[in-house]
Amino acid sequence: MTLVVYCICMVNATSKLHKRVMYSLPHVETVSGSYIVEFEDENIHTHSDNLNAMSSVSVHKKITGFNSAIVAAANHITPEHIADYPGVKRVWPNRKYFQSFQKSKREIAAPYLHQMTGVAQAMQEFGLDGAGVNVCIIDSGVDYNHPELGGCWKTEGCPWQLGYDFLGDEYRGEGTPLNPSDFPMDCLGHGTHVAGIIAGRGPQVHGVAPGATFGMYRVYSCPVNGSSYTDSSILLQAAEAAYNDGCNVINVSLGLTGWSEDAFGVYLSTLVDKGVNVVAAVGNDGVNGLQVASAPAVSHNLISVGSVENWSNTGNATTISTPAGERTIGISERGRNDVEFIFPSNTPVVLFEDDDGGYTGCNPTGADYTGSVVVVNRSDCPSETQGDIVQSQGGIGMIVINNVPGFTVMGLNEGTTIPAVTVRNEDGEFIINGIEQGDSTLVANFNTSATVDKAEIMRAWPPGNSSVDQSTVPQVYMPNAIQYIRPGQTVNFMLYDVLI
C-alpha cells in the first residue's frame, strides 16, 4: 500500500511540471531571474527579438552554437512563462558552480609516476606529447608567469596562445559587473592546479601533454571568504569561445551533482558531435554514496574521469601501548613530507589539555610537552595553528584525531618541523581512553604498516557509478596520487586531489 501511494503521489507531482522546463535538483543554487533558453530552430535572432518584446524579459547574450540565449526576467516571470513562448524548446534556471580557494605550502618530495597512468609509455615509446593539438581549459585562470608553465602569455613560442578572462577580479556574482580581459590570470588556484597536470614543462612537474598549444578560459573570479562561483551563462560563453578558437580538447574540472540534461552539459555534448574531445571531472563526492556523479561529466559522449583506489590500503602505521592495551593503527600521510613520523620505543604519548578541559590544542597553555608526541582532536582551528602550539610547548610530534570517518592530510606552517599525522576517529577513542588510564608510549615503528578498508581512506571518490538520472560514469579512472602547481608558488603535490 505504501508503494502504491508513493507512486500515485509522484505521478501527481510530475503532472504539475512543465515538460520544457529543465528543473534543478533541490540542493542546486541558481541565479535569481536568470535563465538559459534554447530555441527550436536556428532563427536565434528572431526568437531573441521576440523574447525582448515580452514585458519584463530581456536577452543579455546569444549563444549561437547552442541556438540559445541568456535571459533575465522579473520576479513575477516564471520559467514556465518563458517556456510557453512560441519557438522555445527548453528553459533552464541559471545554476551556480562553486569553487574553493586552493593553496598549499607543501613541496614535492616524491616522484611523479606517469607510469601508473600510461603517460610515460605514450611519451617515451610513441613520442606523444600533445604537439599539434589545441588543449583548452575552462577554469579559474592560470598563473602563466610560472616558469614550469612557460612563463609567458600569447607571445611567440609561448605554449599559451588561446583564452580569455570572462569576468575579471572583482566579479562577485549577482548585482556586480563583469570586467573581462585578455589576460586570464588565476587568483583562485584551481585552474593553475589543473594546468600543471596538463601543461607542466618541468623540471619538477611534467604534464601529460607538454607539447600542446594551450588555452585558458577564465570563469571564476578572485575568492571571497575562501570561495568563488560562476554560473551556466558564463560557462556557455567560455565553451563557445573555446570552440570558435579551434580547441581540439576542452577540459572541464568543475561540476555539481545534477542531470545529464543540464544546459552546460548539453552544449558540451553538441561540441563533441562537432569533433571536439571534452573531458570532465566526475566529482569528489564518493563518500556520499551512489548516484552523485557531477554534471556536466554525466552528459552524453563526454569523457568523464574519476580516480580509483584499491578496496584496501596498506600504508603507514604506528603502534601505541597504553594501560588499556596495545594497538597498531593506520596513520595518514605525514603533514610535512620531509619529516617521517618515526620515533624510538617508549616515546611518551600525551593529550594536549586545553584550559577548558578539551584536547584541541587551539590555544597555548602553560603545559610542558618536551620529548612527547602530543595528541589533539581535529577542531575548528587549522592544523597549522595546532602544530605551531604543540611545537612551541616542546612536543616532538603530533597526532590529530579526525572528527569524521577516515583520514585527512594536514597543512603545517613552514616553521613547524615536527612530524604530524591524522588517525581515524575510532582509533582516536582508543588513544584517549588509554592515555586517560595512565602512561602511554609509542612502540618503535620503523617499517610498520596497516591495512585499512577503502571506506576508511581519506579520499572522497569515485562517486558511485552513475548520475541521479542513471547516466553511467566515469569512462576513465585514474590513480589518485598527483602533483600540481599553485599560482605564484613553488611546485606542490596533494595526494588526494583528482585532476583531469
Short mmCIF file of C-alpha atoms in Angstrom, two decimals:
data_model
loop_
_atom_site.label_atom_id
_atom_site.label_comp_id
_atom_site.label_asym_id
_atom_site.label_seq_id
_atom_site.Cartn_x
_atom_site.Cartn_y
_atom_site.Cartn_z
CA MET A 1 0.00 0.00 0.00
CA THR A 2 2.80 2.41 0.85
CA LEU A 3 4.46 1.85 -2.53
CA VAL A 4 1.19 2.42 -4.42
CA VAL A 5 0.53 5.68 -2.57
CA TYR A 6 4.10 6.84 -3.23
CA CYS A 7 3.79 6.15 -6.95
CA ILE A 8 0.46 7.98 -7.16
CA CYS A 9 1.98 10.99 -5.40
CA MET A 10 4.90 11.05 -7.81
CA VAL A 11 2.56 10.92 -10.82
CA ASN A 12 0.51 13.79 -9.42
CA ALA A 13 3.64 15.83 -8.70
CA THR A 14 5.12 15.16 -12.13
CA SER A 15 1.92 16.22 -13.88
CA LYS A 16 2.44 19.74 -12.49
CA LEU A 17 5.89 20.08 -14.03
CA HIS A 18 6.40 21.81 -17.36
CA LYS A 19 7.85 19.49 -19.96
CA ARG A 20 10.06 22.22 -21.43
CA VAL A 21 11.48 23.46 -18.13
CA MET A 22 14.61 21.59 -17.02
CA TYR A 23 14.27 21.88 -13.25
CA SER A 24 17.35 21.81 -11.00
CA LEU A 25 17.83 19.46 -8.08
CA PRO A 26 16.78 20.94 -4.70
CA HIS A 27 20.34 21.47 -3.46
CA VAL A 28 21.43 23.43 -6.55
CA GLU A 29 21.70 27.20 -6.18
CA THR A 30 20.61 29.31 -9.13
CA VAL A 31 20.89 32.95 -10.20
CA SER A 32 17.64 34.70 -9.42
CA GLY A 33 15.64 35.69 -12.51
CA SER A 34 18.23 34.31 -14.94
CA TYR A 35 17.56 31.54 -17.46
CA ILE A 36 19.14 29.69 -20.35
CA VAL A 37 16.61 29.46 -23.18
CA GLU A 38 17.13 27.04 -26.07
CA PHE A 39 15.14 27.60 -29.27
CA GLU A 40 13.59 25.01 -31.55
CA ASP A 41 15.45 26.15 -34.66
CA GLU A 42 18.37 28.31 -35.76
CA ASN A 43 16.38 31.54 -36.02
CA ILE A 44 18.03 32.65 -32.81
CA HIS A 45 17.96 36.37 -33.61
CA THR A 46 14.25 36.38 -34.41
CA HIS A 47 13.40 34.38 -31.32
CA SER A 48 15.57 36.63 -29.16
CA ASP A 49 13.90 39.75 -30.54
CA ASN A 50 10.51 38.24 -29.75
CA LEU A 51 11.56 37.46 -26.19
CA ASN A 52 12.88 41.00 -25.78
CA ALA A 53 9.45 42.24 -26.78
CA MET A 54 7.92 40.47 -23.76
CA SER A 55 7.21 42.62 -20.76
CA SER A 56 9.85 42.29 -18.01
CA VAL A 57 12.11 40.00 -20.09
CA SER A 58 15.46 40.88 -21.68
CA VAL A 59 18.02 38.89 -23.66
CA HIS A 60 21.54 39.50 -22.36
CA LYS A 61 23.58 37.22 -24.61
CA LYS A 62 23.06 34.88 -27.55
CA ILE A 63 24.89 31.53 -27.77
CA THR A 64 24.60 30.91 -31.49
CA GLY A 65 26.26 27.49 -31.45
CA PHE A 66 23.62 26.30 -28.99
CA ASN A 67 20.61 28.07 -30.57
CA SER A 68 20.07 29.68 -27.21
CA ALA A 69 20.05 32.91 -25.28
CA ILE A 70 20.76 34.05 -21.73
CA VAL A 71 17.63 35.72 -20.49
CA ALA A 72 16.87 37.90 -17.48
CA ALA A 73 13.33 38.17 -16.17
CA ALA A 74 11.49 39.99 -13.43
CA ASN A 75 10.50 38.02 -10.35
CA HIS A 76 6.90 37.58 -11.46
CA ILE A 77 8.06 35.91 -14.71
CA THR A 78 8.49 32.18 -14.14
CA PRO A 79 10.44 29.74 -16.32
CA GLU A 80 7.08 28.24 -17.27
CA HIS A 81 6.03 31.59 -18.73
CA ILE A 82 9.13 31.68 -20.91
CA ALA A 83 8.76 28.00 -21.89
CA ASP A 84 5.24 28.67 -23.21
CA TYR A 85 6.52 31.28 -25.64
CA PRO A 86 6.45 30.18 -29.33
CA GLY A 87 9.76 28.79 -30.59
CA VAL A 88 11.14 27.89 -27.16
CA LYS A 89 12.46 24.33 -26.90
CA ARG A 90 13.80 24.21 -23.31
CA VAL A 91 14.39 26.52 -20.36
CA TRP A 92 16.99 26.02 -17.61
CA PRO A 93 17.45 28.04 -14.44
CA ASN A 94 20.94 29.56 -14.48
CA ARG A 95 22.76 27.36 -11.96
CA LYS A 96 25.78 28.31 -9.86
CA TYR A 97 29.05 26.34 -9.76
CA PHE A 98 31.21 26.93 -6.69
CA GLN A 99 34.97 26.54 -6.34
CA SER A 100 37.15 26.90 -3.25
CA PHE A 101 40.42 28.76 -2.96
CA GLN A 102 43.36 26.35 -3.22
CA LYS A 103 46.75 26.93 -1.70
CA SER A 104 49.44 24.63 -0.38
CA LYS A 105 52.72 25.08 1.40
CA ARG A 106 53.94 21.57 0.71
CA GLU A 107 56.64 20.98 -1.87
CA ILE A 108 57.24 17.87 -3.94
CA ALA A 109 59.25 15.19 -2.17
CA ALA A 110 58.21 12.22 -4.31
CA PRO A 111 58.49 11.33 -8.00
CA TYR A 112 55.62 11.98 -10.38
CA LEU A 113 54.68 8.49 -11.54
CA HIS A 114 53.34 8.75 -15.10
CA GLN A 115 53.99 5.01 -15.30
CA MET A 116 50.79 4.43 -13.33
CA THR A 117 48.63 6.06 -15.99
CA GLY A 118 50.46 5.03 -19.17
CA VAL A 119 51.52 8.60 -19.89
CA ALA A 120 55.21 7.69 -19.67
CA GLN A 121 54.79 4.94 -22.25
CA ALA A 122 52.90 7.25 -24.60
CA MET A 123 55.66 9.83 -24.36
CA GLN A 124 58.73 7.61 -24.35
CA GLU A 125 57.70 4.83 -26.73
CA PHE A 126 55.37 6.68 -29.10
CA GLY A 127 56.63 10.24 -28.83
CA LEU A 128 53.18 11.61 -27.99
CA ASP A 129 53.39 14.87 -26.07
CA GLY A 130 50.38 16.76 -27.42
CA ALA A 131 52.22 18.53 -30.24
CA GLY A 132 49.83 19.86 -32.86
CA VAL A 133 46.82 19.71 -30.54
CA ASN A 134 44.99 22.70 -29.05
CA VAL A 135 44.16 21.81 -25.44
CA CYS A 136 41.89 24.28 -23.69
CA ILE A 137 40.84 24.56 -20.05
CA ILE A 138 37.68 26.16 -18.68
CA ASP A 139 38.55 27.03 -15.10
CA SER A 140 39.67 29.78 -12.71
CA GLY A 141 42.53 31.01 -14.91
CA VAL A 142 46.22 30.18 -14.91
CA ASP A 143 49.40 31.65 -13.47
CA TYR A 144 51.01 31.77 -16.91
CA ASN A 145 54.04 33.52 -15.39
CA HIS A 146 55.00 30.33 -13.56
CA PRO A 147 58.27 29.05 -15.10
CA GLU A 148 57.02 25.45 -15.24
CA LEU A 149 54.01 26.59 -17.26
CA GLY A 150 56.04 28.56 -19.79
CA GLY A 151 56.33 31.93 -18.06
CA CYS A 152 54.53 33.73 -20.88
CA TRP A 153 51.17 34.60 -22.42
CA LYS A 154 50.47 34.66 -26.18
CA THR A 155 53.98 35.66 -27.15
CA GLU A 156 55.89 33.98 -29.97
CA GLY A 157 56.83 30.44 -28.99
CA CYS A 158 54.66 30.55 -25.86
CA PRO A 159 52.56 27.44 -25.14
CA TRP A 160 49.62 29.68 -24.13
CA GLN A 161 48.11 31.06 -27.32
CA LEU A 162 44.37 30.87 -26.65
CA GLY A 163 41.99 32.03 -23.96
CA TYR A 164 40.17 34.88 -22.32
CA ASP A 165 39.03 36.20 -18.94
CA PHE A 166 35.24 36.44 -18.91
CA LEU A 167 34.69 38.23 -15.61
CA GLY A 168 37.73 39.96 -14.04
CA ASP A 169 39.00 40.00 -10.46
CA GLU A 170 36.11 41.88 -8.83
CA TYR A 171 33.11 39.87 -10.02
CA ARG A 172 31.03 38.81 -7.01
CA GLY A 173 28.01 37.29 -8.70
CA GLU A 174 24.54 38.75 -8.86
CA GLY A 175 24.46 42.52 -9.00
CA THR A 176 28.16 43.04 -9.76
CA PRO A 177 29.53 43.94 -13.19
CA LEU A 178 31.68 41.73 -15.37
CA ASN A 179 35.09 43.13 -16.29
CA PRO A 180 36.50 40.77 -18.94
CA SER A 181 40.03 40.99 -20.26
CA ASP A 182 42.54 39.21 -22.49
CA PHE A 183 44.61 38.01 -19.52
CA PRO A 184 43.07 35.11 -17.52
CA MET A 185 45.40 35.35 -14.52
CA ASP A 186 44.44 32.94 -11.75
CA CYS A 187 43.78 34.15 -8.21
CA LEU A 188 41.72 31.16 -7.02
CA GLY A 189 44.26 28.38 -7.61
CA HIS A 190 42.25 25.58 -9.18
CA GLY A 191 42.93 26.46 -12.82
CA THR A 192 46.69 26.60 -12.26
CA HIS A 193 46.37 23.32 -10.38
CA VAL A 194 44.75 21.69 -13.42
CA ALA A 195 47.12 23.38 -15.87
CA GLY A 196 50.09 21.86 -14.06
CA ILE A 197 48.77 18.36 -14.70
CA ILE A 198 48.22 19.01 -18.37
CA ALA A 199 50.85 21.57 -19.34
CA GLY A 200 53.69 21.24 -16.81
CA ARG A 201 57.03 21.57 -18.63
CA GLY A 202 59.42 20.57 -15.84
CA PRO A 203 61.87 20.20 -14.33
CA GLN A 204 59.70 19.20 -11.34
CA VAL A 205 56.28 18.61 -12.89
CA HIS A 206 55.84 17.18 -16.37
CA GLY A 207 52.31 17.41 -17.67
CA VAL A 208 50.55 14.80 -19.75
CA ALA A 209 50.76 16.95 -22.91
CA PRO A 210 53.58 19.49 -22.53
CA GLY A 211 53.98 19.85 -26.31
CA ALA A 212 50.42 21.03 -26.95
CA THR A 213 49.20 24.56 -27.57
CA PHE A 214 47.11 25.70 -24.63
CA GLY A 215 44.17 27.93 -23.90
CA MET A 216 42.67 29.08 -20.61
CA TYR A 217 39.12 30.40 -20.39
CA ARG A 218 38.69 32.00 -17.00
CA VAL A 219 35.23 31.58 -15.47
CA TYR A 220 35.92 32.18 -11.74
CA SER A 221 36.88 35.45 -10.12
CA CYS A 222 39.01 36.02 -7.02
CA PRO A 223 37.71 34.33 -3.86
CA VAL A 224 35.55 35.94 -1.20
CA ASN A 225 35.59 34.18 2.16
CA GLY A 226 37.55 31.35 0.58
CA SER A 227 35.43 30.60 -2.47
CA SER A 228 34.05 31.91 -5.73
CA TYR A 229 31.29 30.88 -8.08
CA THR A 230 30.47 31.00 -11.74
CA ASP A 231 27.21 30.18 -13.50
CA SER A 232 25.85 28.43 -16.57
CA SER A 233 25.70 31.61 -18.62
CA ILE A 234 29.43 32.30 -18.18
CA LEU A 235 30.35 28.66 -18.79
CA LEU A 236 28.35 28.57 -22.03
CA GLN A 237 30.15 31.67 -23.30
CA ALA A 238 33.52 30.13 -22.41
CA ALA A 239 32.70 26.87 -24.19
CA GLU A 240 31.52 28.72 -27.28
CA ALA A 241 34.73 30.79 -27.33
CA ALA A 242 36.89 27.69 -26.94
CA TYR A 243 35.14 26.03 -29.86
CA ASN A 244 35.42 29.13 -32.05
CA ASP A 245 39.14 29.37 -31.22
CA GLY A 246 39.73 25.88 -32.63
CA CYS A 247 40.25 23.92 -29.42
CA ASN A 248 40.60 20.18 -30.12
CA VAL A 249 40.32 19.20 -26.44
CA ILE A 250 38.33 21.05 -23.77
CA ASN A 251 38.95 20.22 -20.11
CA VAL A 252 36.25 20.98 -17.54
CA SER A 253 37.30 20.18 -13.97
CA LEU A 254 34.20 21.55 -12.31
CA GLY A 255 30.66 20.46 -11.67
CA LEU A 256 27.94 19.62 -9.20
CA THR A 257 25.62 16.65 -8.80
CA GLY A 258 22.94 17.09 -11.43
CA TRP A 259 21.15 15.84 -14.51
CA SER A 260 22.80 14.75 -17.75
CA GLU A 261 20.50 17.30 -19.45
CA ASP A 262 21.88 20.34 -17.63
CA ALA A 263 22.39 23.23 -20.05
CA PHE A 264 26.19 23.36 -19.91
CA GLY A 265 26.48 19.60 -20.40
CA VAL A 266 24.03 19.58 -23.30
CA TYR A 267 26.04 22.25 -25.08
CA LEU A 268 29.30 20.41 -24.45
CA SER A 269 27.66 17.31 -25.98
CA THR A 270 26.94 19.29 -29.15
CA LEU A 271 30.64 20.22 -29.31
CA VAL A 272 31.52 16.53 -29.06
CA ASP A 273 29.22 15.91 -32.02
CA LYS A 274 31.22 18.54 -33.90
CA GLY A 275 34.51 16.71 -33.25
CA VAL A 276 35.78 18.26 -30.02
CA ASN A 277 37.02 15.97 -27.25
CA VAL A 278 35.51 17.18 -23.97
CA VAL A 279 36.97 15.80 -20.73
CA ALA A 280 35.09 16.45 -17.49
CA ALA A 281 35.67 15.65 -13.82
CA VAL A 282 33.15 13.23 -12.36
CA GLY A 283 33.40 14.76 -8.90
CA ASN A 284 34.74 14.31 -5.38
CA ASP A 285 31.61 13.20 -3.56
CA GLY A 286 32.10 9.45 -3.34
CA VAL A 287 31.60 9.40 0.41
CA ASN A 288 28.01 10.46 -0.19
CA GLY A 289 27.17 7.16 -1.89
CA LEU A 290 25.92 6.16 -5.32
CA GLN A 291 24.40 8.38 -7.99
CA VAL A 292 26.25 11.54 -7.04
CA ALA A 293 28.37 11.92 -10.19
CA SER A 294 28.73 15.52 -11.29
CA ALA A 295 27.24 17.36 -14.20
CA PRO A 296 28.45 18.11 -16.83
CA ALA A 297 30.56 14.91 -16.71
CA VAL A 298 27.39 12.81 -16.90
CA SER A 299 26.28 14.36 -20.20
CA HIS A 300 26.15 12.45 -23.48
CA ASN A 301 29.51 11.48 -25.06
CA LEU A 302 31.73 13.50 -22.70
CA ILE A 303 34.83 11.68 -21.43
CA SER A 304 34.17 11.61 -17.69
CA VAL A 305 37.17 10.96 -15.46
CA GLY A 306 37.39 9.84 -11.83
CA SER A 307 40.03 8.41 -9.54
CA VAL A 308 40.40 4.85 -8.34
CA GLU A 309 41.95 3.07 -5.40
CA ASN A 310 42.13 -0.46 -4.03
CA TRP A 311 39.43 -1.87 -1.81
CA SER A 312 42.02 -1.79 0.94
CA ASN A 313 45.06 0.35 1.55
CA THR A 314 48.33 -0.82 3.06
CA GLY A 315 50.10 2.21 4.38
CA ASN A 316 51.94 3.78 7.27
CA ALA A 317 51.10 2.80 10.81
CA THR A 318 52.27 3.30 14.35
CA THR A 319 51.87 1.19 17.48
CA ILE A 320 50.70 2.71 20.74
CA SER A 321 50.94 0.96 24.11
CA THR A 322 48.54 2.08 26.84
CA PRO A 323 47.19 0.64 30.09
CA ALA A 324 44.11 -0.33 28.06
CA GLY A 325 46.21 -2.41 25.68
CA GLU A 326 48.43 -2.11 22.63
CA ARG A 327 47.23 -1.36 19.12
CA THR A 328 48.82 -0.86 15.70
CA ILE A 329 46.84 1.84 13.98
CA GLY A 330 46.89 3.28 10.49
CA ILE A 331 48.10 6.85 10.10
CA SER A 332 47.69 9.35 7.30
CA GLU A 333 50.38 10.69 5.06
CA ARG A 334 52.60 12.87 7.18
CA GLY A 335 51.67 16.51 7.32
CA ARG A 336 55.13 17.63 6.25
CA ASN A 337 56.69 15.47 3.57
CA ASP A 338 60.32 15.62 4.62
CA VAL A 339 59.68 14.62 8.25
CA GLU A 340 58.95 10.95 8.89
CA PHE A 341 56.60 10.04 11.73
CA ILE A 342 59.10 7.64 13.34
CA PHE A 343 60.16 7.59 16.98
CA PRO A 344 62.14 5.28 19.25
CA SER A 345 60.35 2.89 21.58
CA ASN A 346 58.86 4.25 24.78
CA THR A 347 58.39 7.76 23.42
CA PRO A 348 55.68 9.26 25.68
CA VAL A 349 52.27 9.93 24.11
CA VAL A 350 50.21 12.57 25.92
CA LEU A 351 47.00 14.51 25.45
CA PHE A 352 47.08 18.27 24.88
CA GLU A 353 44.95 19.53 27.76
CA ASP A 354 43.10 22.75 26.97
CA ASP A 355 42.28 25.15 29.78
CA ASP A 356 38.59 24.31 29.32
CA GLY A 357 39.19 20.55 29.56
CA GLY A 358 39.22 19.74 25.86
CA TYR A 359 42.02 18.32 23.74
CA THR A 360 42.12 20.67 20.73
CA GLY A 361 45.47 22.41 21.08
CA CYS A 362 43.99 25.54 19.53
CA ASN A 363 45.27 27.88 22.24
CA PRO A 364 48.61 27.90 24.10
CA THR A 365 48.73 26.68 27.69
CA GLY A 366 51.45 26.55 30.30
CA ALA A 367 51.98 22.78 29.93
CA ASP A 368 55.41 21.41 29.03
CA TYR A 369 55.32 18.57 26.49
CA THR A 370 59.06 18.31 25.95
CA GLY A 371 60.04 14.97 24.44
CA SER A 372 56.44 13.79 23.92
CA VAL A 373 54.19 13.06 20.97
CA VAL A 374 51.10 15.17 21.60
CA VAL A 375 47.55 14.08 20.71
CA VAL A 376 44.92 16.67 19.73
CA ASN A 377 41.40 16.48 18.36
CA ARG A 378 40.74 17.90 14.91
CA SER A 379 38.91 21.15 15.55
CA ASP A 380 37.74 24.41 14.04
CA CYS A 381 41.22 25.87 14.27
CA PRO A 382 43.60 24.95 11.41
CA SER A 383 46.18 22.21 11.82
CA GLU A 384 48.86 24.83 11.17
CA THR A 385 47.88 26.51 14.44
CA GLN A 386 47.84 23.21 16.33
CA GLY A 387 51.27 22.26 15.01
CA ASP A 388 52.79 25.61 15.95
CA ILE A 389 51.40 25.41 19.50
CA VAL A 390 52.40 21.79 20.08
CA GLN A 391 55.93 22.51 18.88
CA SER A 392 56.21 25.70 20.95
CA GLN A 393 55.33 23.73 24.08
CA GLY A 394 58.02 21.13 23.47
CA GLY A 395 56.14 18.44 21.55
CA ILE A 396 58.28 16.36 19.17
CA GLY A 397 55.34 15.05 17.14
CA MET A 398 51.60 15.50 16.77
CA ILE A 399 48.72 13.07 16.28
CA VAL A 400 45.45 14.65 15.17
CA ILE A 401 42.30 12.59 15.75
CA ASN A 402 39.95 13.07 12.81
CA ASN A 403 36.40 14.13 13.61
CA VAL A 404 34.86 12.37 10.59
CA PRO A 405 35.39 8.85 9.23
CA GLY A 406 38.72 8.19 7.53
CA PHE A 407 41.85 10.30 7.34
CA THR A 408 42.81 13.73 6.16
CA VAL A 409 46.17 15.31 5.29
CA MET A 410 47.17 18.39 7.27
CA GLY A 411 48.94 21.54 6.33
CA LEU A 412 51.77 22.74 8.54
CA ASN A 413 53.47 26.11 8.59
CA GLU A 414 56.98 26.30 7.17
CA GLY A 415 58.43 26.91 10.62
CA THR A 416 56.88 23.73 12.02
CA THR A 417 59.50 20.98 11.92
CA ILE A 418 57.83 18.24 13.96
CA PRO A 419 56.11 15.36 12.14
CA ALA A 420 52.33 15.19 12.28
CA VAL A 421 49.70 12.71 11.13
CA THR A 422 45.98 12.07 11.49
CA VAL A 423 44.31 8.91 12.75
CA ARG A 424 40.75 7.68 12.35
CA ASN A 425 38.25 8.75 14.99
CA GLU A 426 37.73 5.20 16.31
CA ASP A 427 41.49 4.80 16.83
CA GLY A 428 41.48 8.20 18.48
CA GLU A 429 38.94 6.96 21.00
CA PHE A 430 41.31 4.10 21.88
CA ILE A 431 44.21 6.53 22.31
CA ILE A 432 42.28 8.95 24.52
CA ASN A 433 40.84 6.17 26.66
CA GLY A 434 44.27 4.59 27.09
CA ILE A 435 46.09 7.81 27.98
CA GLU A 436 43.38 8.76 30.47
CA GLN A 437 44.09 5.44 32.28
CA GLY A 438 47.81 6.07 32.65
CA ASP A 439 51.20 6.46 30.99
CA SER A 440 51.21 5.59 27.29
CA THR A 441 54.04 5.27 24.81
CA LEU A 442 54.85 4.69 21.17
CA VAL A 443 56.46 1.40 20.21
CA ALA A 444 59.30 1.71 17.67
CA ASN A 445 57.50 1.90 14.34
CA PHE A 446 60.15 1.51 11.67
CA ASN A 447 58.59 -0.10 8.57
CA THR A 448 55.28 -0.64 10.38
CA SER A 449 52.22 -0.84 8.13
CA ALA A 450 48.50 -1.48 8.46
CA THR A 451 45.70 -2.38 6.05
CA VAL A 452 42.61 -0.19 6.14
CA ASP A 453 39.30 -0.69 4.34
CA LYS A 454 38.74 1.58 1.37
CA ALA A 455 35.72 3.17 3.02
CA GLU A 456 38.07 4.42 5.72
CA ILE A 457 40.56 6.05 3.35
CA MET A 458 40.76 9.84 3.23
CA ARG A 459 39.88 10.07 -0.47
CA ALA A 460 36.33 11.07 -1.25
CA TRP A 461 35.85 9.47 -4.66
CA PRO A 462 34.98 7.92 -7.07
CA PRO A 463 31.36 8.98 -6.65
CA GLY A 464 29.43 5.77 -7.30
CA ASN A 465 28.94 4.76 -10.89
CA SER A 466 26.05 6.85 -12.16
CA SER A 467 24.27 10.16 -12.06
CA VAL A 468 20.90 10.87 -10.50
CA ASP A 469 19.26 10.02 -13.85
CA GLN A 470 21.27 6.77 -14.23
CA SER A 471 23.87 8.02 -16.71
CA THR A 472 26.79 5.62 -16.25
CA VAL A 473 30.12 7.28 -15.43
CA PRO A 474 33.03 7.59 -15.38
CA GLN A 475 34.53 6.21 -18.56
CA VAL A 476 38.10 6.67 -17.30
CA TYR A 477 39.57 6.01 -13.84
CA MET A 478 42.94 7.36 -12.72
CA PRO A 479 45.20 6.67 -9.75
CA ASN A 480 44.75 9.50 -7.30
CA ALA A 481 48.33 10.45 -6.42
CA ILE A 482 49.23 13.55 -8.42
CA GLN A 483 51.26 16.73 -8.42
CA TYR A 484 50.27 20.24 -9.27
CA ILE A 485 51.34 23.85 -9.45
CA ARG A 486 49.88 26.71 -7.44
CA PRO A 487 49.72 30.33 -8.64
CA GLY A 488 52.81 32.32 -7.76
CA GLN A 489 54.27 29.48 -5.71
CA THR A 490 56.62 26.57 -5.93
CA VAL A 491 55.51 23.26 -7.36
CA ASN A 492 53.43 21.31 -4.87
CA PHE A 493 51.66 18.00 -4.53
CA MET A 494 48.48 16.75 -2.93
CA LEU A 495 47.94 13.04 -2.60
CA TYR A 496 44.18 13.13 -2.70
CA ASP A 497 43.22 15.67 -5.39
CA VAL A 498 41.52 14.49 -8.57
CA LEU A 499 42.90 16.30 -11.58
CA ILE A 500 41.62 15.98 -15.09
#
